[in-house]
Amino acid sequence: MKKLRETTHPHRAQAGVALLEVLVSVLLFSLGLLGLIGLQARAVSFSVDAEDRNRAALLANEVVALMWLNQSTTVPATALAAWKARVNDPKSGGLPNGDGQVDVAATAKSANVTITWQAPSQSTSSKLTTHVELPQ
């Protein structure tokens, strides 16, 4: 009878090991889940940045199209003011804290269109510059 009791005692040394294994696996699963959430947040941030850059390119293309239509790098003041207002208005397809500038070069056949903006979620501003060369 004593031998039977002695053989059951080694099982007590392993009591709770399964619970510890479950706790470790839950910890590892939680860390993996936190990593995935962090990746998702970065992906959303990159997506918003790409969307803003796309809008900036479209807005720059708008003023360049006006230049090509007028066959001059100088844009009429009313059209330029309306374009600048649109660049600064996110509700009408503009950018947050957007600012658009058109700098005509000395040759008057080339210009630089610069659009700057700062997304509320970013601490630094972004910038897009387009160079325009009109044919002689």
mmCIF file of N, CA and C in Angstrom:
data_model
loop_
_atom_site.group_PDB
_atom_site.id
_atom_site.type_symbol
_atom_site.label_atom_id
_atom_site.label_comp_id
_atom_site.label_asym_id
_atom_site.label_seq_id
_atom_site.Cartn_x
_atom_site.Cartn_y
_atom_site.Cartn_z
ATOM 1 N N MET A 1 0.799 -1.171 0.000
ATOM 2 C CA MET A 1 0.000 0.000 0.000
ATOM 3 C C MET A 1 0.859 1.259 0.000
ATOM 4 N N LYS A 2 1.978 1.197 0.701
ATOM 5 C CA LYS A 2 2.858 2.346 0.742
ATOM 6 C C LYS A 2 3.420 2.667 -0.639
ATOM 7 N N LYS A 3 3.701 1.679 -1.415
ATOM 8 C CA LYS A 3 4.255 1.901 -2.745
ATOM 9 C C LYS A 3 3.254 2.629 -3.643
ATOM 10 N N LEU A 4 2.005 2.381 -3.476
ATOM 11 C CA LEU A 4 0.993 3.066 -4.273
ATOM 12 C C LEU A 4 0.977 4.557 -3.975
ATOM 13 N N ARG A 5 1.058 4.922 -2.733
ATOM 14 C CA ARG A 5 1.068 6.333 -2.363
ATOM 15 C C ARG A 5 2.334 7.028 -2.823
ATOM 16 N N GLU A 6 3.429 6.371 -2.797
ATOM 17 C CA GLU A 6 4.689 6.964 -3.233
ATOM 18 C C GLU A 6 4.686 7.242 -4.729
ATOM 19 N N THR A 7 4.004 6.442 -5.482
ATOM 20 C CA THR A 7 3.969 6.667 -6.922
ATOM 21 C C THR A 7 3.008 7.802 -7.303
ATOM 22 N N THR A 8 2.075 8.157 -6.454
ATOM 23 C CA THR A 8 1.152 9.249 -6.771
ATOM 24 C C THR A 8 1.734 10.611 -6.439
ATOM 25 N N HIS A 9 2.696 10.708 -5.603
ATOM 26 C CA HIS A 9 3.285 11.983 -5.219
ATOM 27 C C HIS A 9 4.047 12.690 -6.343
ATOM 28 N N PRO A 10 4.714 12.018 -7.276
ATOM 29 C CA PRO A 10 5.386 12.757 -8.351
ATOM 30 C C PRO A 10 4.413 13.557 -9.213
ATOM 31 N N HIS A 11 3.157 13.188 -9.279
ATOM 32 C CA HIS A 11 2.190 13.950 -10.061
ATOM 33 C C HIS A 11 1.885 15.287 -9.411
ATOM 34 N N ARG A 12 1.995 15.366 -8.102
ATOM 35 C CA ARG A 12 1.752 16.633 -7.419
ATOM 36 C C ARG A 12 2.807 17.671 -7.769
ATOM 37 N N ALA A 13 3.990 17.288 -8.091
ATOM 38 C CA ALA A 13 5.059 18.233 -8.450
ATOM 39 C C ALA A 13 4.744 18.942 -9.759
ATOM 40 N N GLN A 14 3.919 18.348 -10.597
ATOM 41 C CA GLN A 14 3.566 18.941 -11.875
ATOM 42 C C GLN A 14 2.243 19.704 -11.815
ATOM 43 N N ALA A 15 1.633 19.767 -10.663
ATOM 44 C CA ALA A 15 0.353 20.467 -10.531
ATOM 45 C C ALA A 15 0.549 21.957 -10.828
ATOM 46 N N GLY A 16 -0.300 22.542 -11.713
ATOM 47 C CA GLY A 16 -0.220 23.961 -12.047
ATOM 48 C C GLY A 16 0.639 24.268 -13.261
ATOM 49 N N VAL A 17 1.345 23.300 -13.794
ATOM 50 C CA VAL A 17 2.184 23.530 -14.966
ATOM 51 C C VAL A 17 1.328 23.866 -16.178
ATOM 52 N N ALA A 18 0.201 23.212 -16.319
ATOM 53 C CA ALA A 18 -0.697 23.492 -17.442
ATOM 54 C C ALA A 18 -1.219 24.922 -17.362
ATOM 55 N N LEU A 19 -1.551 25.387 -16.154
ATOM 56 C CA LEU A 19 -2.019 26.754 -15.976
ATOM 57 C C LEU A 19 -0.928 27.758 -16.341
ATOM 58 N N LEU A 20 0.288 27.466 -15.960
ATOM 59 C CA LEU A 20 1.406 28.342 -16.305
ATOM 60 C C LEU A 20 1.622 28.390 -17.816
ATOM 61 N N GLU A 21 1.507 27.252 -18.481
ATOM 62 C CA GLU A 21 1.643 27.216 -19.938
ATOM 63 C C GLU A 21 0.549 28.041 -20.610
ATOM 64 N N VAL A 22 -0.659 27.966 -20.089
ATOM 65 C CA VAL A 22 -1.761 28.757 -20.645
ATOM 66 C C VAL A 22 -1.494 30.244 -20.441
ATOM 67 N N LEU A 23 -1.024 30.638 -19.290
ATOM 68 C CA LEU A 23 -0.725 32.045 -19.033
ATOM 69 C C LEU A 23 0.371 32.580 -19.955
ATOM 70 N N VAL A 24 1.395 31.787 -20.187
ATOM 71 C CA VAL A 24 2.471 32.196 -21.095
ATOM 72 C C VAL A 24 1.945 32.323 -22.521
ATOM 73 N N SER A 25 1.113 31.388 -22.939
ATOM 74 C CA SER A 25 0.577 31.470 -24.303
ATOM 75 C C SER A 25 -0.364 32.665 -24.454
ATOM 76 N N VAL A 26 -1.146 33.001 -23.423
ATOM 77 C CA VAL A 26 -2.008 34.187 -23.476
ATOM 78 C C VAL A 26 -1.152 35.447 -23.549
ATOM 79 N N LEU A 27 -0.049 35.484 -22.817
ATOM 80 C CA LEU A 27 0.856 36.640 -22.862
ATOM 81 C C LEU A 27 1.448 36.816 -24.262
ATOM 82 N N LEU A 28 1.915 35.734 -24.855
ATOM 83 C CA LEU A 28 2.482 35.814 -26.203
ATOM 84 C C LEU A 28 1.423 36.230 -27.225
ATOM 85 N N PHE A 29 0.230 35.701 -27.107
ATOM 86 C CA PHE A 29 -0.863 36.069 -28.007
ATOM 87 C C PHE A 29 -1.198 37.553 -27.865
ATOM 88 N N SER A 30 -1.216 38.051 -26.630
ATOM 89 C CA SER A 30 -1.506 39.476 -26.391
ATOM 90 C C SER A 30 -0.444 40.372 -26.997
ATOM 91 N N LEU A 31 0.817 39.993 -26.865
ATOM 92 C CA LEU A 31 1.899 40.784 -27.465
ATOM 93 C C LEU A 31 1.781 40.805 -28.983
ATOM 94 N N GLY A 32 1.446 39.684 -29.563
ATOM 95 C CA GLY A 32 1.240 39.635 -31.014
ATOM 96 C C GLY A 32 0.082 40.504 -31.443
ATOM 97 N N LEU A 33 -0.993 40.500 -30.689
ATOM 98 C CA LEU A 33 -2.161 41.328 -30.999
ATOM 99 C C LEU A 33 -1.819 42.809 -30.901
ATOM 100 N N LEU A 34 -1.058 43.189 -29.880
ATOM 101 C CA LEU A 34 -0.626 44.589 -29.750
ATOM 102 C C LEU A 34 0.255 45.006 -30.930
ATOM 103 N N GLY A 35 1.103 44.114 -31.390
ATOM 104 C CA GLY A 35 1.929 44.404 -32.556
ATOM 105 C C GLY A 35 1.089 44.620 -33.802
ATOM 106 N N LEU A 36 0.070 43.796 -33.990
ATOM 107 C CA LEU A 36 -0.815 43.960 -35.147
ATOM 108 C C LEU A 36 -1.591 45.273 -35.079
ATOM 109 N N ILE A 37 -2.016 45.661 -33.897
ATOM 110 C CA ILE A 37 -2.730 46.929 -33.747
ATOM 111 C C ILE A 37 -1.805 48.091 -34.081
ATOM 112 N N GLY A 38 -0.561 48.017 -33.654
ATOM 113 C CA GLY A 38 0.410 49.060 -33.995
ATOM 114 C C GLY A 38 0.656 49.143 -35.490
ATOM 115 N N LEU A 39 0.761 47.997 -36.147
ATOM 116 C CA LEU A 39 0.938 47.986 -37.601
ATOM 117 C C LEU A 39 -0.261 48.584 -38.315
ATOM 118 N N GLN A 40 -1.452 48.283 -37.832
ATOM 119 C CA GLN A 40 -2.666 48.830 -38.434
ATOM 120 C C GLN A 40 -2.699 50.353 -38.302
ATOM 121 N N ALA A 41 -2.309 50.862 -37.149
ATOM 122 C CA ALA A 41 -2.282 52.311 -36.942
ATOM 123 C C ALA A 41 -1.294 52.980 -37.894
ATOM 124 N N ARG A 42 -0.145 52.381 -38.086
ATOM 125 C CA ARG A 42 0.841 52.953 -39.019
ATOM 126 C C ARG A 42 0.337 52.888 -40.458
ATOM 127 N N ALA A 43 -0.342 51.813 -40.805
ATOM 128 C CA ALA A 43 -0.885 51.680 -42.163
ATOM 129 C C ALA A 43 -1.927 52.757 -42.432
ATOM 130 N N VAL A 44 -2.760 53.051 -41.452
ATOM 131 C CA VAL A 44 -3.761 54.117 -41.611
ATOM 132 C C VAL A 44 -3.065 55.458 -41.769
ATOM 133 N N SER A 45 -2.024 55.699 -40.988
ATOM 134 C CA SER A 45 -1.283 56.958 -41.089
ATOM 135 C C SER A 45 -0.652 57.120 -42.472
ATOM 136 N N PHE A 46 -0.045 56.050 -42.988
ATOM 137 C CA PHE A 46 0.558 56.113 -44.325
ATOM 138 C C PHE A 46 -0.502 56.319 -45.398
ATOM 139 N N SER A 47 -1.658 55.721 -45.207
ATOM 140 C CA SER A 47 -2.749 55.877 -46.172
ATOM 141 C C SER A 47 -3.249 57.315 -46.216
ATOM 142 N N VAL A 48 -3.398 57.943 -45.058
ATOM 143 C CA VAL A 48 -3.833 59.339 -44.995
ATOM 144 C C VAL A 48 -2.783 60.244 -45.635
ATOM 145 N N ASP A 49 -1.514 59.974 -45.382
ATOM 146 C CA ASP A 49 -0.446 60.770 -45.978
ATOM 147 C C ASP A 49 -0.442 60.629 -47.501
ATOM 148 N N ALA A 50 -0.644 59.421 -47.999
ATOM 149 C CA ALA A 50 -0.690 59.208 -49.452
ATOM 150 C C ALA A 50 -1.887 59.918 -50.070
ATOM 151 N N GLU A 51 -3.012 59.912 -49.378
ATOM 152 C CA GLU A 51 -4.198 60.606 -49.879
ATOM 153 C C GLU A 51 -3.956 62.115 -49.945
ATOM 154 N N ASP A 52 -3.310 62.664 -48.915
ATOM 155 C CA ASP A 52 -2.993 64.098 -48.918
ATOM 156 C C ASP A 52 -2.036 64.446 -50.054
ATOM 157 N N ARG A 53 -1.038 63.614 -50.282
ATOM 158 C CA ARG A 53 -0.089 63.878 -51.376
ATOM 159 C C ARG A 53 -0.789 63.810 -52.733
ATOM 160 N N ASN A 54 -1.725 62.895 -52.877
ATOM 161 C CA ASN A 54 -2.480 62.784 -54.115
ATOM 162 C C ASN A 54 -3.328 64.031 -54.339
ATOM 163 N N ARG A 55 -3.981 64.512 -53.280
ATOM 164 C CA ARG A 55 -4.771 65.741 -53.408
ATOM 165 C C ARG A 55 -3.888 66.938 -53.742
ATOM 166 N N ALA A 56 -2.699 67.002 -53.149
ATOM 167 C CA ALA A 56 -1.778 68.105 -53.444
ATOM 168 C C ALA A 56 -1.361 68.070 -54.911
ATOM 169 N N ALA A 57 -1.100 66.875 -55.436
ATOM 170 C CA ALA A 57 -0.724 66.751 -56.848
ATOM 171 C C ALA A 57 -1.874 67.177 -57.756
ATOM 172 N N LEU A 58 -3.093 66.814 -57.400
ATOM 173 C CA LEU A 58 -4.250 67.212 -58.202
ATOM 174 C C LEU A 58 -4.455 68.728 -58.163
ATOM 175 N N LEU A 59 -4.265 69.327 -56.999
ATOM 176 C CA LEU A 59 -4.412 70.782 -56.885
ATOM 177 C C LEU A 59 -3.324 71.511 -57.680
ATOM 178 N N ALA A 60 -2.099 70.999 -57.643
ATOM 179 C CA ALA A 60 -1.028 71.600 -58.432
ATOM 180 C C ALA A 60 -1.329 71.455 -59.925
ATOM 181 N N ASN A 61 -1.862 70.310 -60.317
ATOM 182 C CA ASN A 61 -2.219 70.085 -61.714
ATOM 183 C C ASN A 61 -3.313 71.056 -62.169
ATOM 184 N N GLU A 62 -4.187 71.424 -61.253
ATOM 185 C CA GLU A 62 -5.252 72.369 -61.571
ATOM 186 C C GLU A 62 -4.691 73.723 -62.006
ATOM 187 N N VAL A 63 -3.761 74.255 -61.238
ATOM 188 C CA VAL A 63 -3.201 75.567 -61.576
ATOM 189 C C VAL A 63 -2.280 75.467 -62.794
ATOM 190 N N VAL A 64 -1.625 74.342 -62.970
ATOM 191 C CA VAL A 64 -0.785 74.147 -64.162
ATOM 192 C C VAL A 64 -1.669 74.102 -65.411
ATOM 193 N N ALA A 65 -2.831 73.485 -65.300
ATOM 194 C CA ALA A 65 -3.761 73.455 -66.437
ATOM 195 C C ALA A 65 -4.208 74.866 -66.810
ATOM 196 N N LEU A 66 -4.422 75.714 -65.811
ATOM 197 C CA LEU A 66 -4.762 77.116 -66.087
ATOM 198 C C LEU A 66 -3.630 77.809 -66.847
ATOM 199 N N MET A 67 -2.407 77.517 -66.463
ATOM 200 C CA MET A 67 -1.247 78.108 -67.156
ATOM 201 C C MET A 67 -1.210 77.653 -68.605
ATOM 202 N N TRP A 68 -1.423 76.369 -68.831
ATOM 203 C CA TRP A 68 -1.399 75.853 -70.200
ATOM 204 C C TRP A 68 -2.531 76.446 -71.034
ATOM 205 N N LEU A 69 -3.710 76.606 -70.427
ATOM 206 C CA LEU A 69 -4.831 77.197 -71.155
ATOM 207 C C LEU A 69 -4.565 78.648 -71.531
ATOM 208 N N ASN A 70 -3.944 79.393 -70.617
ATOM 209 C CA ASN A 70 -3.622 80.803 -70.876
ATOM 210 C C ASN A 70 -2.336 80.961 -71.673
ATOM 211 N N GLN A 71 -1.598 79.880 -71.855
ATOM 212 C CA GLN A 71 -0.287 79.887 -72.519
ATOM 213 C C GLN A 71 0.652 80.903 -71.882
ATOM 214 N N SER A 72 0.542 80.985 -70.558
ATOM 215 C CA SER A 72 1.373 81.907 -69.794
ATOM 216 C C SER A 72 1.485 81.367 -68.365
ATOM 217 N N THR A 73 2.620 81.608 -67.744
ATOM 218 C CA THR A 73 2.785 81.154 -66.363
ATOM 219 C C THR A 73 2.092 82.073 -65.371
ATOM 220 N N THR A 74 1.689 83.247 -65.826
ATOM 221 C CA THR A 74 0.938 84.124 -64.934
ATOM 222 C C THR A 74 -0.541 83.717 -64.974
ATOM 223 N N VAL A 75 -1.102 83.542 -63.814
ATOM 224 C CA VAL A 75 -2.496 83.145 -63.675
ATOM 225 C C VAL A 75 -3.285 84.383 -63.267
ATOM 226 N N PRO A 76 -4.475 84.600 -63.830
ATOM 227 C CA PRO A 76 -5.286 85.751 -63.419
ATOM 228 C C PRO A 76 -5.482 85.775 -61.899
ATOM 229 N N ALA A 77 -5.480 86.974 -61.336
ATOM 230 C CA ALA A 77 -5.518 87.136 -59.876
ATOM 231 C C ALA A 77 -6.765 86.497 -59.256
ATOM 232 N N THR A 78 -7.894 86.612 -59.898
ATOM 233 C CA THR A 78 -9.113 86.029 -59.321
ATOM 234 C C THR A 78 -9.042 84.498 -59.323
ATOM 235 N N ALA A 79 -8.534 83.929 -60.402
ATOM 236 C CA ALA A 79 -8.403 82.469 -60.477
ATOM 237 C C ALA A 79 -7.380 81.965 -59.465
ATOM 238 N N LEU A 80 -6.294 82.718 -59.297
ATOM 239 C CA LEU A 80 -5.254 82.329 -58.334
ATOM 240 C C LEU A 80 -5.791 82.410 -56.907
ATOM 241 N N ALA A 81 -6.547 83.453 -56.599
ATOM 242 C CA ALA A 81 -7.117 83.592 -55.252
ATOM 243 C C ALA A 81 -8.113 82.470 -54.968
ATOM 244 N N ALA A 82 -8.931 82.129 -55.958
ATOM 245 C CA ALA A 82 -9.891 81.033 -55.782
ATOM 246 C C ALA A 82 -9.167 79.708 -55.591
ATOM 247 N N TRP A 83 -8.081 79.496 -56.324
ATOM 248 C CA TRP A 83 -7.295 78.262 -56.190
ATOM 249 C C TRP A 83 -6.663 78.168 -54.807
ATOM 250 N N LYS A 84 -6.091 79.287 -54.330
ATOM 251 C CA LYS A 84 -5.470 79.296 -53.000
ATOM 252 C C LYS A 84 -6.506 79.014 -51.916
ATOM 253 N N ALA A 85 -7.711 79.570 -52.084
ATOM 254 C CA ALA A 85 -8.768 79.309 -51.100
ATOM 255 C C ALA A 85 -9.162 77.832 -51.120
ATOM 256 N N ARG A 86 -9.185 77.241 -52.287
ATOM 257 C CA ARG A 86 -9.535 75.818 -52.391
ATOM 258 C C ARG A 86 -8.444 74.931 -51.781
ATOM 259 N N VAL A 87 -7.184 75.320 -51.974
ATOM 260 C CA VAL A 87 -6.068 74.553 -51.387
ATOM 261 C C VAL A 87 -6.202 74.510 -49.867
ATOM 262 N N ASN A 88 -6.691 75.592 -49.267
ATOM 263 C CA ASN A 88 -6.771 75.693 -47.811
ATOM 264 C C ASN A 88 -8.078 75.143 -47.241
ATOM 265 N N ASP A 89 -8.998 74.682 -48.074
ATOM 266 C CA ASP A 89 -10.300 74.223 -47.592
ATOM 267 C C ASP A 89 -10.447 72.708 -47.773
ATOM 268 N N PRO A 90 -10.236 71.925 -46.707
ATOM 269 C CA PRO A 90 -10.340 70.470 -46.830
ATOM 270 C C PRO A 90 -11.733 69.992 -47.238
ATOM 271 N N LYS A 91 -12.764 70.768 -46.945
ATOM 272 C CA LYS A 91 -14.127 70.350 -47.274
ATOM 273 C C LYS A 91 -14.395 70.397 -48.773
ATOM 274 N N SER A 92 -13.630 71.202 -49.502
ATOM 275 C CA SER A 92 -13.834 71.282 -50.956
ATOM 276 C C SER A 92 -12.684 70.624 -51.718
ATOM 277 N N GLY A 93 -12.043 69.652 -51.106
ATOM 278 C CA GLY A 93 -10.977 68.917 -51.780
ATOM 279 C C GLY A 93 -9.591 69.462 -51.519
ATOM 280 N N GLY A 94 -9.486 70.403 -50.591
ATOM 281 C CA GLY A 94 -8.184 70.975 -50.257
ATOM 282 C C GLY A 94 -7.474 70.169 -49.180
ATOM 283 N N LEU A 95 -6.498 70.816 -48.567
ATOM 284 C CA LEU A 95 -5.663 70.144 -47.578
ATOM 285 C C LEU A 95 -5.750 70.851 -46.231
ATOM 286 N N PRO A 96 -5.545 70.124 -45.136
ATOM 287 C CA PRO A 96 -5.568 70.773 -43.819
ATOM 288 C C PRO A 96 -4.382 71.721 -43.666
ATOM 289 N N ASN A 97 -4.675 72.937 -43.274
ATOM 290 C CA ASN A 97 -3.652 73.988 -43.125
ATOM 291 C C ASN A 97 -2.867 74.159 -44.428
ATOM 292 N N GLY A 98 -3.556 74.054 -45.558
ATOM 293 C CA GLY A 98 -2.899 74.108 -46.861
ATOM 294 C C GLY A 98 -2.560 75.521 -47.293
ATOM 295 N N ASP A 99 -1.473 75.620 -48.031
ATOM 296 C CA ASP A 99 -1.033 76.896 -48.588
ATOM 297 C C ASP A 99 -0.452 76.628 -49.969
ATOM 298 N N GLY A 100 -0.937 77.358 -50.972
ATOM 299 C CA GLY A 100 -0.446 77.198 -52.331
ATOM 300 C C GLY A 100 0.259 78.445 -52.809
ATOM 301 N N GLN A 101 1.396 78.266 -53.449
ATOM 302 C CA GLN A 101 2.183 79.385 -53.983
ATOM 303 C C GLN A 101 2.588 79.086 -55.416
ATOM 304 N N VAL A 102 2.567 80.126 -56.248
ATOM 305 C CA VAL A 102 3.043 80.014 -57.629
ATOM 306 C C VAL A 102 4.168 81.017 -57.785
ATOM 307 N N ASP A 103 5.364 80.523 -58.044
ATOM 308 C CA ASP A 103 6.540 81.378 -58.231
ATOM 309 C C ASP A 103 6.958 81.332 -59.693
ATOM 310 N N VAL A 104 6.803 82.464 -60.387
ATOM 311 C CA VAL A 104 7.157 82.546 -61.799
ATOM 312 C C VAL A 104 8.642 82.874 -61.901
ATOM 313 N N ALA A 105 9.339 82.154 -62.775
ATOM 314 C CA ALA A 105 10.771 82.375 -62.969
ATOM 315 C C ALA A 105 11.001 83.612 -63.828
ATOM 316 N N ALA A 106 12.239 84.055 -63.892
ATOM 317 C CA ALA A 106 12.588 85.255 -64.644
ATOM 318 C C ALA A 106 12.318 85.091 -66.139
ATOM 319 N N THR A 107 12.375 83.870 -66.653
ATOM 320 C CA THR A 107 12.153 83.661 -68.088
ATOM 321 C C THR A 107 10.684 83.791 -68.465
ATOM 322 N N ALA A 108 9.785 83.777 -67.467
ATOM 323 C CA ALA A 108 8.340 83.882 -67.650
ATOM 324 C C ALA A 108 7.759 82.706 -68.431
ATOM 325 N N LYS A 109 8.544 81.701 -68.730
ATOM 326 C CA LYS A 109 8.033 80.492 -69.367
ATOM 327 C C LYS A 109 8.149 79.286 -68.443
ATOM 328 N N SER A 110 8.596 79.521 -67.238
ATOM 329 C CA SER A 110 8.670 78.437 -66.257
ATOM 330 C C SER A 110 8.202 78.959 -64.903
ATOM 331 N N ALA A 111 7.687 78.047 -64.116
ATOM 332 C CA ALA A 111 7.186 78.416 -62.790
ATOM 333 C C ALA A 111 7.261 77.208 -61.876
ATOM 334 N N ASN A 112 7.254 77.478 -60.589
ATOM 335 C CA ASN A 112 7.202 76.436 -59.569
ATOM 336 C C ASN A 112 5.902 76.584 -58.797
ATOM 337 N N VAL A 113 5.159 75.512 -58.688
ATOM 338 C CA VAL A 113 3.937 75.484 -57.891
ATOM 339 C C VAL A 113 4.267 74.703 -56.624
ATOM 340 N N THR A 114 4.136 75.357 -55.471
ATOM 341 C CA THR A 114 4.476 74.738 -54.201
ATOM 342 C C THR A 114 3.236 74.702 -53.314
ATOM 343 N N ILE A 115 2.935 73.533 -52.804
ATOM 344 C CA ILE A 115 1.811 73.370 -51.890
ATOM 345 C C ILE A 115 2.353 72.774 -50.594
ATOM 346 N N THR A 116 2.053 73.434 -49.480
ATOM 347 C CA THR A 116 2.447 72.925 -48.166
ATOM 348 C C THR A 116 1.180 72.704 -47.337
ATOM 349 N N TRP A 117 1.232 71.718 -46.460
ATOM 350 C CA TRP A 117 0.112 71.422 -45.578
ATOM 351 C C TRP A 117 0.614 70.695 -44.356
ATOM 352 N N GLN A 118 -0.212 70.685 -43.326
ATOM 353 C CA GLN A 118 0.133 69.950 -42.114
ATOM 354 C C GLN A 118 -1.105 69.230 -41.614
ATOM 355 N N ALA A 119 -1.040 67.928 -41.654
ATOM 356 C CA ALA A 119 -2.146 67.115 -41.155
ATOM 357 C C ALA A 119 -2.220 67.254 -39.642
ATOM 358 N N PRO A 120 -3.414 67.248 -39.067
ATOM 359 C CA PRO A 120 -3.537 67.396 -37.612
ATOM 360 C C PRO A 120 -2.808 66.310 -36.824
ATOM 361 N N SER A 121 -2.654 65.135 -37.410
ATOM 362 C CA SER A 121 -2.004 64.038 -36.685
ATOM 363 C C SER A 121 -0.483 64.065 -36.791
ATOM 364 N N GLN A 122 0.075 64.994 -37.578
ATOM 365 C CA GLN A 122 1.524 65.034 -37.762
ATOM 366 C C GLN A 122 2.110 66.291 -37.131
ATOM 367 N N SER A 123 3.336 66.185 -36.691
ATOM 368 C CA SER A 123 3.990 67.336 -36.075
ATOM 369 C C SER A 123 4.773 68.161 -37.097
ATOM 370 N N THR A 124 5.091 67.590 -38.240
ATOM 371 C CA THR A 124 5.826 68.317 -39.274
ATOM 372 C C THR A 124 4.930 68.560 -40.478
ATOM 373 N N SER A 125 5.264 69.588 -41.232
ATOM 374 C CA SER A 125 4.464 69.884 -42.419
ATOM 375 C C SER A 125 5.003 69.127 -43.622
ATOM 376 N N SER A 126 4.124 68.940 -44.607
ATOM 377 C CA SER A 126 4.502 68.258 -45.842
ATOM 378 C C SER A 126 4.509 69.273 -46.969
ATOM 379 N N LYS A 127 5.238 68.938 -48.043
ATOM 380 C CA LYS A 127 5.410 69.889 -49.136
ATOM 381 C C LYS A 127 5.480 69.150 -50.460
ATOM 382 N N LEU A 128 4.826 69.734 -51.472
ATOM 383 C CA LEU A 128 4.899 69.194 -52.818
ATOM 384 C C LEU A 128 5.234 70.355 -53.753
ATOM 385 N N THR A 129 6.237 70.181 -54.594
ATOM 386 C CA THR A 129 6.632 71.211 -55.552
ATOM 387 C C THR A 129 6.572 70.628 -56.956
ATOM 388 N N THR A 130 5.927 71.383 -57.854
ATOM 389 C CA THR A 130 5.828 70.989 -59.255
ATOM 390 C C THR A 130 6.468 72.081 -60.100
ATOM 391 N N HIS A 131 7.341 71.692 -60.994
ATOM 392 C CA HIS A 131 7.997 72.641 -61.900
ATOM 393 C C HIS A 131 7.292 72.594 -63.247
ATOM 394 N N VAL A 132 6.989 73.777 -63.799
ATOM 395 C CA VAL A 132 6.261 73.882 -65.065
ATOM 396 C C VAL A 132 7.145 74.572 -66.083
ATOM 397 N N GLU A 133 7.261 73.979 -67.267
ATOM 398 C CA GLU A 133 7.975 74.587 -68.391
ATOM 399 C C GLU A 133 6.996 74.681 -69.555
ATOM 400 N N LEU A 134 6.649 75.892 -69.945
ATOM 401 C CA LEU A 134 5.765 76.079 -71.101
ATOM 402 C C LEU A 134 6.596 76.171 -72.369
ATOM 403 N N PRO A 135 6.052 75.679 -73.473
ATOM 404 C CA PRO A 135 6.817 75.751 -74.727
ATOM 405 C C PRO A 135 6.985 77.199 -75.182
ATOM 406 N N GLN A 136 8.060 77.453 -75.901
ATOM 407 C CA GLN A 136 8.359 78.809 -76.375
ATOM 408 C C GLN A 136 7.435 79.245 -77.463
#
